[in-house]
mmCIF file of C-alpha atoms in Angstrom:
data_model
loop_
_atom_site.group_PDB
_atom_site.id
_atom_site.type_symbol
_atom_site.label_atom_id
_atom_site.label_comp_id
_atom_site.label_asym_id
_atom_site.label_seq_id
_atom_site.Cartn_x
_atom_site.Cartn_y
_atom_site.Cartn_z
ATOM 1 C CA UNK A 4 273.897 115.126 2.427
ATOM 2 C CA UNK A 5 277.306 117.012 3.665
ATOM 3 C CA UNK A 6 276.545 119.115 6.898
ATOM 4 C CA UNK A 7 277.283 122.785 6.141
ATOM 5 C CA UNK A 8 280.070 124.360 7.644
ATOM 6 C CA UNK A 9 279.458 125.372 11.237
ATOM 7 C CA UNK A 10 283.010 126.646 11.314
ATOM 8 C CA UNK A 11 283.306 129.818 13.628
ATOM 9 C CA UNK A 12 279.611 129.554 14.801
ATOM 10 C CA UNK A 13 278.430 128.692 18.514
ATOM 11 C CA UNK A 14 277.637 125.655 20.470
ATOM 12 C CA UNK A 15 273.478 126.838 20.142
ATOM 13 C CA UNK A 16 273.781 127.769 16.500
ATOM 14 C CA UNK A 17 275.729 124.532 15.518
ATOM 15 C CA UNK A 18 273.263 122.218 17.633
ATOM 16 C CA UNK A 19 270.094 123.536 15.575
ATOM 17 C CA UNK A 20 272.171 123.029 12.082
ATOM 18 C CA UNK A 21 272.974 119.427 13.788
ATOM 19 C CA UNK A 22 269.463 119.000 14.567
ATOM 20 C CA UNK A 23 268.561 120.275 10.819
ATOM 21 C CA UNK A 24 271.011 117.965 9.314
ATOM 22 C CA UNK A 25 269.627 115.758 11.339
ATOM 23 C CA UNK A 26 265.981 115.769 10.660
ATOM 24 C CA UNK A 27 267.017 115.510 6.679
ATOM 25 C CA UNK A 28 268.967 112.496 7.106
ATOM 26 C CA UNK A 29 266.869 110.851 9.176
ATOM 27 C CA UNK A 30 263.122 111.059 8.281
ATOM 28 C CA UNK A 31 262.752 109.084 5.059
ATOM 29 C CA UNK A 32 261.008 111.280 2.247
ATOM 30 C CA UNK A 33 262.621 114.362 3.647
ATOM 31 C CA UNK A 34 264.150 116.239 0.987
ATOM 32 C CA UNK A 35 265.175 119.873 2.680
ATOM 33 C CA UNK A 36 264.473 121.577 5.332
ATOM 34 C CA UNK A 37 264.575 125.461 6.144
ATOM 35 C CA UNK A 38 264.147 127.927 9.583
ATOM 36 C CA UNK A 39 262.803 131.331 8.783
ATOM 37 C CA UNK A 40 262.985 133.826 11.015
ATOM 38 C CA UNK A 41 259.707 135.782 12.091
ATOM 39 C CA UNK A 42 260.464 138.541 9.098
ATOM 40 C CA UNK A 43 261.047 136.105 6.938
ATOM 41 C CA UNK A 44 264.707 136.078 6.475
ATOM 42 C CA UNK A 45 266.530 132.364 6.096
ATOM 43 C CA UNK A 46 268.321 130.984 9.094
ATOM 44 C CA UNK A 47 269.255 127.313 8.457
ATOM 45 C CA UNK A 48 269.063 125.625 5.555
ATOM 46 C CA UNK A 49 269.468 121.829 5.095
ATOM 47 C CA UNK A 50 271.593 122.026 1.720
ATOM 48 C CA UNK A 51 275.375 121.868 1.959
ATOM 49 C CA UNK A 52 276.846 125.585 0.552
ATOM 50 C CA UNK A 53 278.616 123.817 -2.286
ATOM 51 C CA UNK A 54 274.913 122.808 -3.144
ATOM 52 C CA UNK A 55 273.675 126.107 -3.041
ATOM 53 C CA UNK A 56 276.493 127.628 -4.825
ATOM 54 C CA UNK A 57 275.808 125.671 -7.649
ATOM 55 C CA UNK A 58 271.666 125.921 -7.628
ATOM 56 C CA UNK A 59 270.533 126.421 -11.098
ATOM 57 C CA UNK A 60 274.078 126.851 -12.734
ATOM 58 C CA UNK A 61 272.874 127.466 -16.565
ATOM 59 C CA UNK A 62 269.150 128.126 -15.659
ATOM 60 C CA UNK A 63 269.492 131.933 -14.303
ATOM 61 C CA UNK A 64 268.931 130.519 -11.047
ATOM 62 C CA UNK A 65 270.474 132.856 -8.428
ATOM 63 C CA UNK A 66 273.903 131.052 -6.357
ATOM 64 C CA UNK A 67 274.384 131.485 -3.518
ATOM 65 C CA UNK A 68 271.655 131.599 -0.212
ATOM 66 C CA UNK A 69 269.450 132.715 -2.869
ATOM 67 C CA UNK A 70 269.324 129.322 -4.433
ATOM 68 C CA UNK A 71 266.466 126.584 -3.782
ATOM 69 C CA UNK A 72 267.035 126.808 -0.155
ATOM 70 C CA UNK A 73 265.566 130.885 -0.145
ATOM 71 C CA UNK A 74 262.945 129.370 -2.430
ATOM 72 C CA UNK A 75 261.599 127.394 0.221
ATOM 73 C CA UNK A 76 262.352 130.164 2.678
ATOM 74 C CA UNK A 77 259.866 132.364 0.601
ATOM 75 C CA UNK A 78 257.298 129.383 0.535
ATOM 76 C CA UNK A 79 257.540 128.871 4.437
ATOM 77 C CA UNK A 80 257.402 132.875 4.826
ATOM 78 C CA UNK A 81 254.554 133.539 2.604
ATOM 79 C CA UNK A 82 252.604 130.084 3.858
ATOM 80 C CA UNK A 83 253.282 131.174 7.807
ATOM 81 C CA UNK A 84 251.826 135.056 7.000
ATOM 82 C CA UNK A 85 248.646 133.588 4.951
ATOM 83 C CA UNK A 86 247.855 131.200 7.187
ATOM 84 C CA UNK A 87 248.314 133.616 10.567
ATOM 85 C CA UNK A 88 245.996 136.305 8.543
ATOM 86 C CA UNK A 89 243.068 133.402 7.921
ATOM 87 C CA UNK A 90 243.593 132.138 11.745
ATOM 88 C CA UNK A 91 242.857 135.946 12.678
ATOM 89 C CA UNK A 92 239.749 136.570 10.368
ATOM 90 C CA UNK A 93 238.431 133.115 11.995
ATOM 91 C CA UNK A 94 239.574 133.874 15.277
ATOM 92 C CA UNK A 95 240.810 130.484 15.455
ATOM 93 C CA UNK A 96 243.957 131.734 17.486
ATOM 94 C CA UNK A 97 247.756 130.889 16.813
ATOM 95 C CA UNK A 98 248.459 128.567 13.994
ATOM 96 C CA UNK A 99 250.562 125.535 15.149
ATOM 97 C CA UNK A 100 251.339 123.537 11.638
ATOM 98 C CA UNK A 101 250.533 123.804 7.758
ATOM 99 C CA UNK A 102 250.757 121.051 5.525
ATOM 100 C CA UNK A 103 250.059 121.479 1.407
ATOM 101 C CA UNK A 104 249.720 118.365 0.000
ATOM 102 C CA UNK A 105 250.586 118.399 -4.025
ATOM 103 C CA UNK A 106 250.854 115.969 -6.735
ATOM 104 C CA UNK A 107 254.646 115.651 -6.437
ATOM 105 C CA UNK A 108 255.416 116.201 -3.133
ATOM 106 C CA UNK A 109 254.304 118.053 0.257
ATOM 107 C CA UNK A 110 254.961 121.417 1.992
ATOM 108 C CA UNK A 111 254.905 121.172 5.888
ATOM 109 C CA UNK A 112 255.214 124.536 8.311
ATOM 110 C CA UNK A 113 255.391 124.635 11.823
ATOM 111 C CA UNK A 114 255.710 127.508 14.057
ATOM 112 C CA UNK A 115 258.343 127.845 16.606
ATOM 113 C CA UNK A 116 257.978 129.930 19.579
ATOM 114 C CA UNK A 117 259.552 132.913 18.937
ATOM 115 C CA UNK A 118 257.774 133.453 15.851
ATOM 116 C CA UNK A 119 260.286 131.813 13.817
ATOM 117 C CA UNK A 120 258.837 129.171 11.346
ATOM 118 C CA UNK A 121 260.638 125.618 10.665
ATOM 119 C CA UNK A 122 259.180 124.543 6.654
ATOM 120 C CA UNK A 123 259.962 121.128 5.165
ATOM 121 C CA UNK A 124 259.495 120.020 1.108
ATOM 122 C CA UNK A 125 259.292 116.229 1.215
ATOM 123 C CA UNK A 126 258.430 113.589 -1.185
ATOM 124 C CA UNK A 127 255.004 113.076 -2.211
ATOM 125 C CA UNK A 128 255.525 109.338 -0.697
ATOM 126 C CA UNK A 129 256.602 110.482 2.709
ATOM 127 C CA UNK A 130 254.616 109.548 6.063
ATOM 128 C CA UNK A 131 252.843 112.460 6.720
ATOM 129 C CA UNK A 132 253.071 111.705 10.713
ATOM 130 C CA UNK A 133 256.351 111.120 10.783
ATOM 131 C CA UNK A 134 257.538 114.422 9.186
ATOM 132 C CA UNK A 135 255.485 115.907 11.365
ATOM 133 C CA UNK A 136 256.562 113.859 14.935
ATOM 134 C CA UNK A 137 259.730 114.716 14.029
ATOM 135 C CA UNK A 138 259.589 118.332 13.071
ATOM 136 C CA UNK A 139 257.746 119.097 16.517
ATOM 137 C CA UNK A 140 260.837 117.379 18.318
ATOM 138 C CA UNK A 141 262.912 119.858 16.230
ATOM 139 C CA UNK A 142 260.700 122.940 17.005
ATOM 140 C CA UNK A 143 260.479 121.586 20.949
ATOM 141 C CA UNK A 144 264.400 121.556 20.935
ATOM 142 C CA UNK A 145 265.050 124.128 19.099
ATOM 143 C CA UNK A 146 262.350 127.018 20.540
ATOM 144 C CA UNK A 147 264.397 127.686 23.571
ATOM 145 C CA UNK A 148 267.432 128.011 21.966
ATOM 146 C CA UNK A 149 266.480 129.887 19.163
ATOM 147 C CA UNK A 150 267.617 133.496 20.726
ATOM 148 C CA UNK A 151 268.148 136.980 18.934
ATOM 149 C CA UNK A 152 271.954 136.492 19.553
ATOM 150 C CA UNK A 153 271.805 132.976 17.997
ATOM 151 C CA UNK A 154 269.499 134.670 15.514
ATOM 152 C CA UNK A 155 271.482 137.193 14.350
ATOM 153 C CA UNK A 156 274.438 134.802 14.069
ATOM 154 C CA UNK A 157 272.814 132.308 11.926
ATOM 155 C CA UNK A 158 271.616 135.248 10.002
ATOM 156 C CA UNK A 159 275.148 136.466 9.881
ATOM 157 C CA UNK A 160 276.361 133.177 8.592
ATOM 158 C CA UNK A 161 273.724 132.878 5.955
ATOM 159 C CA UNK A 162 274.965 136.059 4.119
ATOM 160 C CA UNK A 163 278.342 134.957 4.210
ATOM 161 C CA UNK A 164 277.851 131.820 2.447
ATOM 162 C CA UNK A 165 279.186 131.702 -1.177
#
């Protein structure tokens, strides 16, 4: 995978896309990663902009952010509200992680503390504990420095890509 362009973005908001990057290349059966913000909008995504530019060309797949990386934004979104409504009619408190477990692959979500939600789509293959070891040593770096400025900015950079 080729690390998106963190061009123009600061030292906070390239660390997490490091981190992302990171947590793709690293954890075997991995195969993209995305940060939603609490309203649901796409932060970080772990495929390259030339990648998403090209999503779908000659299905009627929209280019851009709006590729396969806002698909999984959309899971991760819809997954974090569903499961935060069924934790409130059980009053079984805050929800910490979601995992959906399908035929061809997996779905993990993990809250981070400021409401913001880190999802990963891995390989049906993977090692469940691993994804998950490593995506709470993302969410336990990345909590404190996830901040409305460095919010806004990924946000920022995420409309601008092509």
């Amino acid at each position: 995978m080729t690390a998106p362009s963190t061009y123009g973005l600061s030292t906070q908001a390239r660390n997490l896309q490091w981190l992302l990057t990171d947590l793709v290349e690293e954890v075997p059966g991995v195969n993209s990663v995305a940060v939603v913000s609490s309203d649901g909008l796409l932060l970080l995504s772990s495929e390259p902009a030339a990648v998403r530019a090209d999503a779908g060309q000659g299905t009627g797949r929209p280019k851009g952010p709006r590729g396969a990386s806002a698909d999984l934004a959309t899971i991760v979104s819809g997954l974090g509200s569903l499961t935060t409504g069924a934790a409130a009619l059980m009053d079984g408190g805050g929800v910490k992680q979601t995992m959906v477990a399908m035929e061809h692959g997996s779905v993990f979500v993990m809250a981070i503390s400021d409401g913001s939600l880190l999802g990963v789509h891995a390989a049906p293959d993977c090692d469940m504990s691993v994804v998950a070891y490593h995506m709470a040593l993302f969410v336990g770096r990345a909590g404190h420095v996830l901040t409305p400025e460095v919010r806004s900015e990924l946000r920022q950079s995420m409309e601008k890509t092509p």
